[in-house]
Coordinates of C-alpha atoms and ligand atoms in Angstrom, one line a residue:
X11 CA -143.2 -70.8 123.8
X12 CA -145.9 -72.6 121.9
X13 CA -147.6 -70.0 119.6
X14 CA -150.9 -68.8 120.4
X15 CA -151.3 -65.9 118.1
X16 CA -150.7 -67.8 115.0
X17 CA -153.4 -67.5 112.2
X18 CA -152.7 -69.6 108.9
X19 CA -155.0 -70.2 106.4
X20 CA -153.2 -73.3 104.8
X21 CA -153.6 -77.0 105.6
X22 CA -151.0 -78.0 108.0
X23 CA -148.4 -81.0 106.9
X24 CA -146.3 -82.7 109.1
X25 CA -142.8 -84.1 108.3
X26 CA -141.3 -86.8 110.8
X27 CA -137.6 -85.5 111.9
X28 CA -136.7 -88.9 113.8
X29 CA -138.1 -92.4 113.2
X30 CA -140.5 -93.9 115.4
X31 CA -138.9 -96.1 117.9
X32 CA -141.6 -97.8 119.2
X33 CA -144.2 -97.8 116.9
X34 CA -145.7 -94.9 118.1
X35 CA -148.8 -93.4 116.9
X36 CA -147.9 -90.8 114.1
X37 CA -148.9 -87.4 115.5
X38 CA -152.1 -85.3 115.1
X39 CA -151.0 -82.1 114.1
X40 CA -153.9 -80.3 116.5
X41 CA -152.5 -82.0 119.4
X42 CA -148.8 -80.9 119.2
X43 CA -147.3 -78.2 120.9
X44 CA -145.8 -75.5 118.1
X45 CA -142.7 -73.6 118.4
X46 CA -142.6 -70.5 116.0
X47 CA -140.1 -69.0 114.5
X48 CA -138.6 -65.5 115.2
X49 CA -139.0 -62.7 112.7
X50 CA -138.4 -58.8 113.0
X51 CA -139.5 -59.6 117.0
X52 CA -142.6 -61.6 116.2
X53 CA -143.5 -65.5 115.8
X54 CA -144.3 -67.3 112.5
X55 CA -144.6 -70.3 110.9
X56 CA -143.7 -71.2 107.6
X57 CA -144.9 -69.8 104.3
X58 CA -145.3 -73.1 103.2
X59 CA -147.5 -73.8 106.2
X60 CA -145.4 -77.5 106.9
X61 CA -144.1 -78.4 109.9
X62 CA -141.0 -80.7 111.3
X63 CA -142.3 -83.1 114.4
X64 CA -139.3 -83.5 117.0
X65 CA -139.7 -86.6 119.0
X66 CA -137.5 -87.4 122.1
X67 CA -134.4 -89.8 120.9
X68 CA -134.3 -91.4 124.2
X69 CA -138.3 -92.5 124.5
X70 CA -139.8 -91.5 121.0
X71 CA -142.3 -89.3 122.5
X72 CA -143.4 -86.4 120.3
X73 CA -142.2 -83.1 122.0
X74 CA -143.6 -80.6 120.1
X75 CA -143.2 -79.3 116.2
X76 CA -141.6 -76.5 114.8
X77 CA -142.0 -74.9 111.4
X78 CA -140.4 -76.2 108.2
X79 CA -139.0 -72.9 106.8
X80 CA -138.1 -72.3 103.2
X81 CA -136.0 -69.7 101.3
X82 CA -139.0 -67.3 101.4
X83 CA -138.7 -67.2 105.5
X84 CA -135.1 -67.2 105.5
X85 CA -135.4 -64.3 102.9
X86 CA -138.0 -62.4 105.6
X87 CA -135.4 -62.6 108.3
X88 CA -132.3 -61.7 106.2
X89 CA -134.4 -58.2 105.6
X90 CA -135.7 -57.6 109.1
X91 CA -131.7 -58.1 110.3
X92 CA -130.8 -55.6 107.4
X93 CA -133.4 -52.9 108.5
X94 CA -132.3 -54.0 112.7
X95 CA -128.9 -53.1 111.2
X96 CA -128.9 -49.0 111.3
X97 CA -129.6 -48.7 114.4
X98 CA -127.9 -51.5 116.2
X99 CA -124.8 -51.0 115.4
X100 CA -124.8 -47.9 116.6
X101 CA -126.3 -49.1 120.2
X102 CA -124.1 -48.2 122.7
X103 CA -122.1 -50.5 124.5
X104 CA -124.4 -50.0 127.7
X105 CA -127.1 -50.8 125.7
X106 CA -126.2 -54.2 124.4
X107 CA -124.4 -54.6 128.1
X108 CA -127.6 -54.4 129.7
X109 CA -129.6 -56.5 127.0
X110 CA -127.2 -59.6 127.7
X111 CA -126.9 -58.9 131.2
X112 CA -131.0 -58.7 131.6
X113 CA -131.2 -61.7 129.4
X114 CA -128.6 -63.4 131.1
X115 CA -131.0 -63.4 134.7
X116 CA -134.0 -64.4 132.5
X117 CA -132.2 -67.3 131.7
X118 CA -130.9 -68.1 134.7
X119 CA -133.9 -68.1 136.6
X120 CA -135.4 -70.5 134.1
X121 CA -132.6 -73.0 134.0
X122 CA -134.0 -76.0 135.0
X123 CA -136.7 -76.1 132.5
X124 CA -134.4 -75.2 129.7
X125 CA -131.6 -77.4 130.5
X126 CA -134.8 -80.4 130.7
X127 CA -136.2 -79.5 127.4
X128 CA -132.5 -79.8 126.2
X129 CA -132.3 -83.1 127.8
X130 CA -135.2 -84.2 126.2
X131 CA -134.9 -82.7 123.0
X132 CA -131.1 -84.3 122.6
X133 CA -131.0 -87.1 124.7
X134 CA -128.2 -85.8 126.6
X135 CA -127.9 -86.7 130.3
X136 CA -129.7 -83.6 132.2
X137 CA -127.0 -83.9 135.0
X138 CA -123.9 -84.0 133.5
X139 CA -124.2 -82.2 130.1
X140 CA -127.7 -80.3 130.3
X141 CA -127.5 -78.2 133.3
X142 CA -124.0 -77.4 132.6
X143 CA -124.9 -76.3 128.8
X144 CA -127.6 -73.8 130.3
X145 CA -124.9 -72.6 133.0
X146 CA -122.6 -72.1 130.2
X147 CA -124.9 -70.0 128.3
X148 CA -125.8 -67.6 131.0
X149 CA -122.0 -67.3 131.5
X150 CA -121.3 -66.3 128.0
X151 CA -123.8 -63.8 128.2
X152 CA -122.6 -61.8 131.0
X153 CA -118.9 -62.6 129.5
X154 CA -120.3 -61.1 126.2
X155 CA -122.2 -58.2 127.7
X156 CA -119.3 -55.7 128.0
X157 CA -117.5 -56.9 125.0
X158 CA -118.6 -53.9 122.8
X159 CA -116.5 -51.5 124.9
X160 CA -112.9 -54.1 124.0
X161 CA -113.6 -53.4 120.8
X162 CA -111.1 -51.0 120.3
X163 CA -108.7 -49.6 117.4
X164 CA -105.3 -47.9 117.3
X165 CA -103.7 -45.1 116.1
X166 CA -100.9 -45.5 113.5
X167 CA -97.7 -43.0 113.9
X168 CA -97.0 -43.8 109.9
X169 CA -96.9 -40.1 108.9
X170 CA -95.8 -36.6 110.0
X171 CA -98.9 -34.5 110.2
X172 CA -101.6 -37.4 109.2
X173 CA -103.2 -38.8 112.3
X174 CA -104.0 -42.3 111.3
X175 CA -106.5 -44.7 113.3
X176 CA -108.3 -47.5 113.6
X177 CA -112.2 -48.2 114.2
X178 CA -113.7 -51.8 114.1
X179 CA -117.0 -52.0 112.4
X180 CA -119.4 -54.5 112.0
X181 CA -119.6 -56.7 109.4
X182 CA -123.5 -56.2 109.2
X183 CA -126.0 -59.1 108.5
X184 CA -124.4 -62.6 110.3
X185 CA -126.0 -65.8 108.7
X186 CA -125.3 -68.3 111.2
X187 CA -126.0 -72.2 111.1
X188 CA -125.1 -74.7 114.1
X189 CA -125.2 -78.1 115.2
X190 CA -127.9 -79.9 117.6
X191 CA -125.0 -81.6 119.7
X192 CA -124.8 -78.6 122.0
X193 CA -127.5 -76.6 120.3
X194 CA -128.3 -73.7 123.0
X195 CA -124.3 -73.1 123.8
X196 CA -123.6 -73.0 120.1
X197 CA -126.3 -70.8 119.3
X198 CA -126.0 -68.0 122.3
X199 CA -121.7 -67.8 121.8
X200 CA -122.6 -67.0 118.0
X201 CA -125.5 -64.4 119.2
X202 CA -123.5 -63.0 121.6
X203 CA -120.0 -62.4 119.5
X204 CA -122.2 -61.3 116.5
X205 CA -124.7 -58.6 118.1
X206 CA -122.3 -57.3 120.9
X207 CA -119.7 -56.3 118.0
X208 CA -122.7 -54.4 116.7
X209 CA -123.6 -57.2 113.9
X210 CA -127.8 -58.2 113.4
X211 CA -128.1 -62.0 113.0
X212 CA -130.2 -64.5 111.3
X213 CA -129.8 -68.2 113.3
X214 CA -130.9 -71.7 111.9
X215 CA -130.7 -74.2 114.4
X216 CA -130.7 -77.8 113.4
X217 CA -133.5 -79.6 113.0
X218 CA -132.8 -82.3 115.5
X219 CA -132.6 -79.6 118.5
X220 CA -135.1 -76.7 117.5
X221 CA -137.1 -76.2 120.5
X222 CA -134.8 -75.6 123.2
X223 CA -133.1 -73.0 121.1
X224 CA -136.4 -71.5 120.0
X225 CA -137.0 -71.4 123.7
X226 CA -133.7 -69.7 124.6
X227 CA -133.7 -67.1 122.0
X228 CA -137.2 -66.1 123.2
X229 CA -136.1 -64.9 125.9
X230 CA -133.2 -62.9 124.4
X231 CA -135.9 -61.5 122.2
X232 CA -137.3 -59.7 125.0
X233 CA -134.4 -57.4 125.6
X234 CA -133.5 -56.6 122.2
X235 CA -135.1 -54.2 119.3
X236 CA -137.3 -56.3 116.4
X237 CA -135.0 -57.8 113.9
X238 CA -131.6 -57.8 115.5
X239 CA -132.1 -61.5 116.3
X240 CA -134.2 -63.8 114.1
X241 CA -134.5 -67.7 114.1
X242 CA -135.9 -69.6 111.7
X243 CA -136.2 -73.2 111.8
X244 CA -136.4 -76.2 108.7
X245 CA -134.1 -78.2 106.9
X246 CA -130.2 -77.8 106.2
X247 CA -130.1 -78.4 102.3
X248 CA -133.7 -76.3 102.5
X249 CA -133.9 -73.4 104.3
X250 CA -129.8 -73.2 105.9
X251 CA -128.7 -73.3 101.8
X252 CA -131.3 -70.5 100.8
X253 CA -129.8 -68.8 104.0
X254 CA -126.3 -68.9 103.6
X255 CA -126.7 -68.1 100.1
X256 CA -129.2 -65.2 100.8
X257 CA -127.8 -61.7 99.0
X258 CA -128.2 -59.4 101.9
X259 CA -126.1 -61.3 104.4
X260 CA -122.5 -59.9 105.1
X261 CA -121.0 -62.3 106.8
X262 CA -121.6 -66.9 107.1
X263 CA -121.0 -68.3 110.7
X264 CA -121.3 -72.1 110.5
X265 CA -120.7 -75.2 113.2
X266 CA -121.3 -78.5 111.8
X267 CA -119.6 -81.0 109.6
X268 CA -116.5 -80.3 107.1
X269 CA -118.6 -81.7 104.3
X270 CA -121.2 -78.9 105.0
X271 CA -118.6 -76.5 106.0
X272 CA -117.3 -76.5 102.6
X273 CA -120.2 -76.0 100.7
X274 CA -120.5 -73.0 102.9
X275 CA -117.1 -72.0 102.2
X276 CA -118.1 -72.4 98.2
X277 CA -120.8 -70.0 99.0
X278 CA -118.8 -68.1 100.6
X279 CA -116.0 -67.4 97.6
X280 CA -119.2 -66.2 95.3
X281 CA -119.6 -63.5 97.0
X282 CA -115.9 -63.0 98.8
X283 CA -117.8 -63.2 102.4
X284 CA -115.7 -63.1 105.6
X285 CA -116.6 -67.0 107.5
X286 CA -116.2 -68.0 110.3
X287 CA -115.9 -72.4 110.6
X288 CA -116.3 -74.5 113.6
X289 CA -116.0 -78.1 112.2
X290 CA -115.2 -81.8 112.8
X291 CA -112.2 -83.2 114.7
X292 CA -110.7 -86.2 115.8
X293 CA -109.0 -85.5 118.4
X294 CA -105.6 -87.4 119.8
X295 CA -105.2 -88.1 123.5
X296 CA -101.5 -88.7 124.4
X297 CA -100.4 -90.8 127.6
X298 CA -97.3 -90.6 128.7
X299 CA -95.7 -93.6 131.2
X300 CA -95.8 -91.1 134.5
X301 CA -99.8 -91.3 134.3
X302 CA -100.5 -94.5 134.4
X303 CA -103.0 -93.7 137.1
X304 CA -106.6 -93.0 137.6
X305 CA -106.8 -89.6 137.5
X306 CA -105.6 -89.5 133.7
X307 CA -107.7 -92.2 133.7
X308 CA -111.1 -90.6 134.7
X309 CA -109.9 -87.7 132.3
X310 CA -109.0 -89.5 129.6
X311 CA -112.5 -90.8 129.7
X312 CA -113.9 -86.9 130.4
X313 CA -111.7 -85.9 127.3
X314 CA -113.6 -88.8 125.0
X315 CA -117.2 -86.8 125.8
X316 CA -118.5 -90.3 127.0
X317 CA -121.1 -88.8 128.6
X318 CA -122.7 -86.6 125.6
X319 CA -122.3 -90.2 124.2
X320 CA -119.3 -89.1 122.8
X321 CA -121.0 -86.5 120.2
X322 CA -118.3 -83.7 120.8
X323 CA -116.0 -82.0 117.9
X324 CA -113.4 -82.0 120.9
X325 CA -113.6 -85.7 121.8
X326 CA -110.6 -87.2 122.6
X327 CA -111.1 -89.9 120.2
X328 CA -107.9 -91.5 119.6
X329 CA -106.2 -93.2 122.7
X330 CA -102.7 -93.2 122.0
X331 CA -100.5 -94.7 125.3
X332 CA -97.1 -95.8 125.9
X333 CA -96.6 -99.5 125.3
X334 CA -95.1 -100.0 128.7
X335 CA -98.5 -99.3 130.2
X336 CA -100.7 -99.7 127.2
X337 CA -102.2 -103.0 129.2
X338 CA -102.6 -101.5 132.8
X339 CA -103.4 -98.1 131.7
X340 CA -106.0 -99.1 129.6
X341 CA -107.5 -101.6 132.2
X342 CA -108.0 -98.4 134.3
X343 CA -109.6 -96.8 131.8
X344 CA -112.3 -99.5 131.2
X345 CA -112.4 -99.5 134.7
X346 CA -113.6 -95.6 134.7
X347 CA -115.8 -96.3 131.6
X348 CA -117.7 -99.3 133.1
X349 CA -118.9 -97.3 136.1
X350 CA -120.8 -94.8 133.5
X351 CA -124.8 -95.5 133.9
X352 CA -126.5 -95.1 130.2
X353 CA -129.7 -94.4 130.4
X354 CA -133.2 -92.4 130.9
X355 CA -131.2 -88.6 129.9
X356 CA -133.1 -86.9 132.8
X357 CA -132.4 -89.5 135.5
X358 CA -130.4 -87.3 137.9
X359 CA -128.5 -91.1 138.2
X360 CA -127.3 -91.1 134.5
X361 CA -124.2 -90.3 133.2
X362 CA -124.5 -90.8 129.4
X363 CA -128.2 -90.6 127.5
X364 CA -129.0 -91.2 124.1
X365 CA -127.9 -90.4 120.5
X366 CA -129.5 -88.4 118.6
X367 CA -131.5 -90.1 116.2
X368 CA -131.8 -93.1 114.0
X369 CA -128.8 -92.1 111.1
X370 CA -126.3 -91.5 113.4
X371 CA -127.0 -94.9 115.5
X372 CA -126.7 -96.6 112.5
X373 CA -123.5 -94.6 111.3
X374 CA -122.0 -95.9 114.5
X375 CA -123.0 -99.1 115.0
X376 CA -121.5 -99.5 111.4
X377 CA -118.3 -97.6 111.9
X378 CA -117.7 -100.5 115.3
X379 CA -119.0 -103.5 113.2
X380 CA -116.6 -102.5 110.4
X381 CA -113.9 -102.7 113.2
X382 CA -114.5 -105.7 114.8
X383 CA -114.8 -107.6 111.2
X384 CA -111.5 -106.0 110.7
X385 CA -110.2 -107.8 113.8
X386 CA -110.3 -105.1 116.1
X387 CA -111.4 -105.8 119.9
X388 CA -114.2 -104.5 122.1
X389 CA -112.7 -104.2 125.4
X390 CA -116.0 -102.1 126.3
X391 CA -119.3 -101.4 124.4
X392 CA -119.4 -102.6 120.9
X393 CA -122.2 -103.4 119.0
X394 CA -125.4 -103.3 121.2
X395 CA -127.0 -106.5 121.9
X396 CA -130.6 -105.6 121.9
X397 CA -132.4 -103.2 119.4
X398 CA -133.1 -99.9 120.3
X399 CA -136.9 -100.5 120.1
X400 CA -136.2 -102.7 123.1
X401 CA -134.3 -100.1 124.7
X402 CA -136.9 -97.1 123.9
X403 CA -134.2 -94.9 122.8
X404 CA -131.1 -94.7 120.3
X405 CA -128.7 -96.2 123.7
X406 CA -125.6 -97.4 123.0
X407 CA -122.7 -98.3 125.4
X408 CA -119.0 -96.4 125.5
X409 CA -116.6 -98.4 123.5
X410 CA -112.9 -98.7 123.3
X411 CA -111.2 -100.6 120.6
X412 CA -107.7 -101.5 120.6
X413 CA -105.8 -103.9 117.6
X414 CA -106.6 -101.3 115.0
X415 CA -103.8 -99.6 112.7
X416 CA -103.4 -95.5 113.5
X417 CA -104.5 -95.3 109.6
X418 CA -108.4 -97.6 109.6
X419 CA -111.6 -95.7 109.2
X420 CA -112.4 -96.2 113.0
X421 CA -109.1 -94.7 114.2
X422 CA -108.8 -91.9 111.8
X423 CA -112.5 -90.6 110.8
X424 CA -115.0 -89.0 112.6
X425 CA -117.4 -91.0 113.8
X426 CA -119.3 -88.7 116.4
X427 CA -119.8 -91.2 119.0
X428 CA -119.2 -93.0 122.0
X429 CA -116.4 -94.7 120.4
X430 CA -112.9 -94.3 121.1
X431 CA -109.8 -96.3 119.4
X432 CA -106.7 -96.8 121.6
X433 CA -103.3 -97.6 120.0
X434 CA -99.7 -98.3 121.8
X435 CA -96.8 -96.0 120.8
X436 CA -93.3 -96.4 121.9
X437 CA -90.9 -92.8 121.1
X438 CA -92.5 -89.3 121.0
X439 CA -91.5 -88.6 117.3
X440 CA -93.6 -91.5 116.3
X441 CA -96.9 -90.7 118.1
X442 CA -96.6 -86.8 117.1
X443 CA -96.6 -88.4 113.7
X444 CA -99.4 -89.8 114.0
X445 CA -101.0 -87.7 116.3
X446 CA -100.5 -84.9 113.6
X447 CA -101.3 -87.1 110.4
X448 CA -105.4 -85.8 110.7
X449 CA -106.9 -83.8 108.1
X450 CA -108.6 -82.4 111.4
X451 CA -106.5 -80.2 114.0
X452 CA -108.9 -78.9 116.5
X453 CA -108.0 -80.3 120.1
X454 CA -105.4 -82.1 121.6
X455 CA -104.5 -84.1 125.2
X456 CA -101.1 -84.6 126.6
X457 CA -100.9 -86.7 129.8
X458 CA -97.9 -86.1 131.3
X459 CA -95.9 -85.4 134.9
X460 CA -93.1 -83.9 133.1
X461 CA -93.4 -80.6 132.7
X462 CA -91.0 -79.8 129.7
X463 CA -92.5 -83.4 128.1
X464 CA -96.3 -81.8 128.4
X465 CA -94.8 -78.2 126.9
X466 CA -92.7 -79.7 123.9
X467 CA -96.5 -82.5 123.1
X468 CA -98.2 -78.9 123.4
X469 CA -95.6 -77.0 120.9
X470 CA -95.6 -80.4 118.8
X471 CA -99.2 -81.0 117.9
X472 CA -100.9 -79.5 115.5
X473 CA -104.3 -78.5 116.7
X474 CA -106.7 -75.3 118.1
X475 CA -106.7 -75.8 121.8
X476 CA -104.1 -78.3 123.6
X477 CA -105.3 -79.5 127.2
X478 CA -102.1 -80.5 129.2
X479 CA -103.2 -82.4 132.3
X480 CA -107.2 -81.6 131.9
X481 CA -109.8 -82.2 129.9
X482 CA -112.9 -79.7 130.4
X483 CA -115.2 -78.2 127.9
X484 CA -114.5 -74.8 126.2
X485 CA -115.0 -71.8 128.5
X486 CA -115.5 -67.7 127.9
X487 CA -112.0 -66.0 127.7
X488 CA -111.1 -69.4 125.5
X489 CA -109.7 -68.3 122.0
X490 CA -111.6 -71.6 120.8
X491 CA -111.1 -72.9 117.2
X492 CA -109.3 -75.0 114.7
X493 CA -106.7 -75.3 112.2
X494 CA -106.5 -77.5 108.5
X495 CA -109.8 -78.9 108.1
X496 CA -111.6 -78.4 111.5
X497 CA -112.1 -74.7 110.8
X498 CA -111.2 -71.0 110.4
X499 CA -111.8 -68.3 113.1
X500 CA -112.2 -68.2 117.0
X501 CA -115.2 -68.2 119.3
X502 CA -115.9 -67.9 122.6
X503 CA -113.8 -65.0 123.7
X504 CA -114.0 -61.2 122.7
X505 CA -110.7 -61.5 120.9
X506 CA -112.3 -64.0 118.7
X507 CA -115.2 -61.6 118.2
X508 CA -113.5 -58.8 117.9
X509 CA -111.2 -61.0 115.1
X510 CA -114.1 -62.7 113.2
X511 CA -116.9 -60.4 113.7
X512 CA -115.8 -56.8 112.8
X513 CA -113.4 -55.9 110.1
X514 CA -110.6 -52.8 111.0
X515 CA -111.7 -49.7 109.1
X516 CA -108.1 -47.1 108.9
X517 CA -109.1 -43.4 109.0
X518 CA -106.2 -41.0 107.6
X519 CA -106.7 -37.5 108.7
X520 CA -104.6 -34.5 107.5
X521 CA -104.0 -32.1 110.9
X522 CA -101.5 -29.9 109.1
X523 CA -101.6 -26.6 109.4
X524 CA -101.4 -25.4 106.0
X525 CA -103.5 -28.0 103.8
Ligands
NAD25 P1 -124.2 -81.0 109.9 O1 -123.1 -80.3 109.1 O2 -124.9 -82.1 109.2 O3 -125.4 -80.0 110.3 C1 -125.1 -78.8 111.0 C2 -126.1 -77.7 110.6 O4 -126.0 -77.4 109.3 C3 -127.5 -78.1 110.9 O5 -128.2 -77.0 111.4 C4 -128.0 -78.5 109.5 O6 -129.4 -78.3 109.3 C5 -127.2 -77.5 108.7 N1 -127.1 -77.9 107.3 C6 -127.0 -79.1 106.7 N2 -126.8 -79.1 105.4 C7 -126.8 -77.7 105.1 C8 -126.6 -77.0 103.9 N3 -126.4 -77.6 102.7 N4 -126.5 -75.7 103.9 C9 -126.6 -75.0 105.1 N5 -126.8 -75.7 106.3 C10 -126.9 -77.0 106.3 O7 -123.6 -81.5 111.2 P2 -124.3 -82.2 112.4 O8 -124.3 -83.7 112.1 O9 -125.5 -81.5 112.8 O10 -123.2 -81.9 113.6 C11 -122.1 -82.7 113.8 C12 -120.9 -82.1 113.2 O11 -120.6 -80.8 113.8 C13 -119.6 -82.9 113.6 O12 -118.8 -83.0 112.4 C14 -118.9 -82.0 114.6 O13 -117.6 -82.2 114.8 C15 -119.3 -80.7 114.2 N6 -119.2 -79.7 115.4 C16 -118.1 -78.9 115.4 C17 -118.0 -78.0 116.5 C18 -116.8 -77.1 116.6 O14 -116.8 -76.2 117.4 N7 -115.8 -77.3 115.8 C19 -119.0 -78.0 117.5 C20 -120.0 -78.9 117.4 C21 -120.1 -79.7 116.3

């Protein structure tokens, strides 16, 4: 949706997002395609008249920029969702049904662009993670469409002659902030919990993965009244701070990091706002001596999110197997690994594309260097031979690292990338131990034939979502979330929406006959 219609009378500055990779020319402004953002159903650029430049992380080619919002947009938004709000939430539930179900084909019929702009926008592999983010979109969509008429109350027999009952309401004005690693999926299962429980929204995606959402949300935009959905675009400690922290919003929805998270649940006590918290994790895969095979193989290596380079809050990122098949087991999982092609994201050959950008390259590189100067070994990956100007992108290859202690950085910290530690355990109390000593608790993998083994792992750890036997992505009908410090709240089913996007209002009525 590059803006046609925009008319700005100040000069236009451009901000770099990612480095160049290859020297590239810097942009002219006139010659890049713009993205606007959304406000009260039109486009817009900034106030400040800047603008973010997103370049691809696999190539460095120049996509297209987007506007560098600032509290003044943010504030814009905030009031068209607050005048949106009167008559939305009192939409019917065929209304908003039909919205998401119309919006749902309109995205469907343009998949394949979408899920390439995604490709190239995150460097993520168009075959195995882009396509199926813009399938799982159109599926939470029609999940979502009929959620409004779930949302149902109770009646309460507390009292003789009081009939007491239930409604949900919504909470009003949703502030919602989210991630770039799966930026459109993120971005529609907030939209579609918040507006089908009768909630208007303001959305900032993040600044490495603007476009694609921009691009998705136009299309929503079509089927709903002005203002019920607005996206504005910029920086996190910019415009998402001025947005979370804006006094008309009712309600903070954030995915990202913890260290962001909490500043958002600081912002959050000033004004007692309900939040909802989808943050880090590092994520324990347990293998028991029955699966020393290649199936738990191949999903042990599904469950690490190799192929979104391993930038998943659910990646299995520490190995743990049994020490009586720590050797073969793990031979079969660099077996699994080393058939994994890196390379050009929208390849229909690739498996695993690019990280993001420049910081996080660097953040991984370090967190393996660190390891292997520690004495750890690579027995796949580790640090890249050749620079990623010699590659053309930020490519790095999966990495397993063994001869590191449950407790260093590598093996207990998030690192957010295509790294994963594997450590030998020999009795089940001992690896729940450490399995469980995480300041994150958001997913978990047991490996195991045994059936009452895999049940007691699953009642043992302490985490959101526990995959015995599998490890797939999150799905609608999934009460998806975490516990300690990987969040608070559920998304992705309409119990979770229900739960974290309307609060339960009691109505006491006296039906006696003499009052
Ligand atoms: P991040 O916290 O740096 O950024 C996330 C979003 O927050 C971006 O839109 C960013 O612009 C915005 N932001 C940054 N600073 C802000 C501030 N001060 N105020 C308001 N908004 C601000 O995280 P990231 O690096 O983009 O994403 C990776 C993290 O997200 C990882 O920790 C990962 O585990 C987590 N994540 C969690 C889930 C989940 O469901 N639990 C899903 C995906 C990603």
């Amino acid at each position: 949706m590059p803006a046609t219609d925009l008319s700005q009378s100040s000069p236009e500055l451009v901000v770099e997002v990612r480095a160049d990779l290859r020297d590239l020319p810097a942009p002219e402004v006139a010659e890049v395609a713009r993205w606007l953002m959304q406000v009260d159903g039109g486009l817009t650029a900034s106030e400040s008249g800047e603008w973010l430049v997103s370049r691809s992380p696999a190539t460095g080619h120049v996509i297209g920029r987007f506007p560098r919002g600032t509290g003044a947009d943010s504030r814009r938004a905030v009031l068209a969702a607050r005048r949106a709000l009167a008559t939305w939430r009192t939409a019917s539930p065929a209304v908003r049904e039909a919205a998401f179900l119309a919006a749902a084909d309109d995205v469907e019929a343009r998949a394949d662009e979408l899920a390439r702009l995604l490709s190239r926008e995150t460097g993520n592999a168009l075959r195995t993670q882009a396509r199926p983010e813009i399938a799982s979109v159109i599926d939470l969509l029609r999940y979502f469409a009929g959620a409004a008429y779930q949302a149902q109350g109770v009646t309460v027999p507390a009292l003789p002659d009081v009939l007491t009952y239930t409604i949900r309401e919504p909470f009003g004005v949703v502030a919602a902030v989210v991630p770039w690693n799966a930026p459109a999926q993120l971005s529609v299962v907030k939209i579609a919990m918040a507006l089908s429980m009768g909630n208007t929204m303001v959305l900032k995606p993040a600044e490495d993965a603007s476009l694609v959402v921009l691009e998705v949300t136009a299309i929503l935009q079509r089927h709903l009244p002005p203002g019920v959905l607005n996206v504005v675009t910029g920086l996190g400690p910019e415009i998402g701070a001025a947005l979370m922290s804006d006094p008309d919003v009712d309600k903070l929805s954030f995915t990202g990091s913890t260290a962001v998270g909490r500043s958002v649940l600081a912002t959050a006590a000033q004004r007692i706002l309900p939040v909802s918290l989808e943050l880090g994790g590092k994520s324990p895969a347990i293998v028991f001596p029955d699966s020393d095979d290649d199936r738990t193989a191949a999903g042990v290596v599904a469950g690490m999110r190799f192929t979104r380079q391993g930038q998943s809050c659910t990646a299995g990122s520490r190995l743990f197997v049994h020490e009586s098949v720590f050797e073969s087991f793990l031979q079969r999982v660099a077996d699994a690994v080393s058939r994994l092609v890196v390379g050009d994201p929208l390849d229909d050959a690739t498996d695993m594309g690019s990280i993001i950008n420049e910081k996080q390259y660097a953040r991984v590189v370090s967190y393996v260097a660190s390891a292997l100067a520690d004495g750890a070994t690579a027995r796949t990956g580790g640090v890249p031979q050749r620079e990623p100007h010699q590659q053309g992108g930020w490519f790095m290859q999966p990495t397993i690292l063994t001869g590191l202690d449950a407790t260093a950085a590598a093996a207990c910290e998030e690192i957010f990338g295509p790294v994963m530690v594997a450590i030998p355990w020999h009795s089940e109390d001992e690896v729940v131990e450490q399995a469980n000593a995480s300041s994150y608790g958001l997913a978990g993998y047991v490996w195991s034939r045994d059936v009452a083994t895999a049940l007691r792992m699953a009642g043992r750890l302490q985490a959101g979502w526990v995959q015995v036997n599998r490890a797939g992505g999150q799905y609608p009908g999934l009460s998806y979330g975490g516990t300690k410090e990987s969040g608070i709240g559920r998304e992705f089913s309409i119990q979770g929406a229900i739960d974290s996007y309307t609060y339960a209002k009691s109505v006491s009525v006296d039906v006696s006959t003499q009052p």
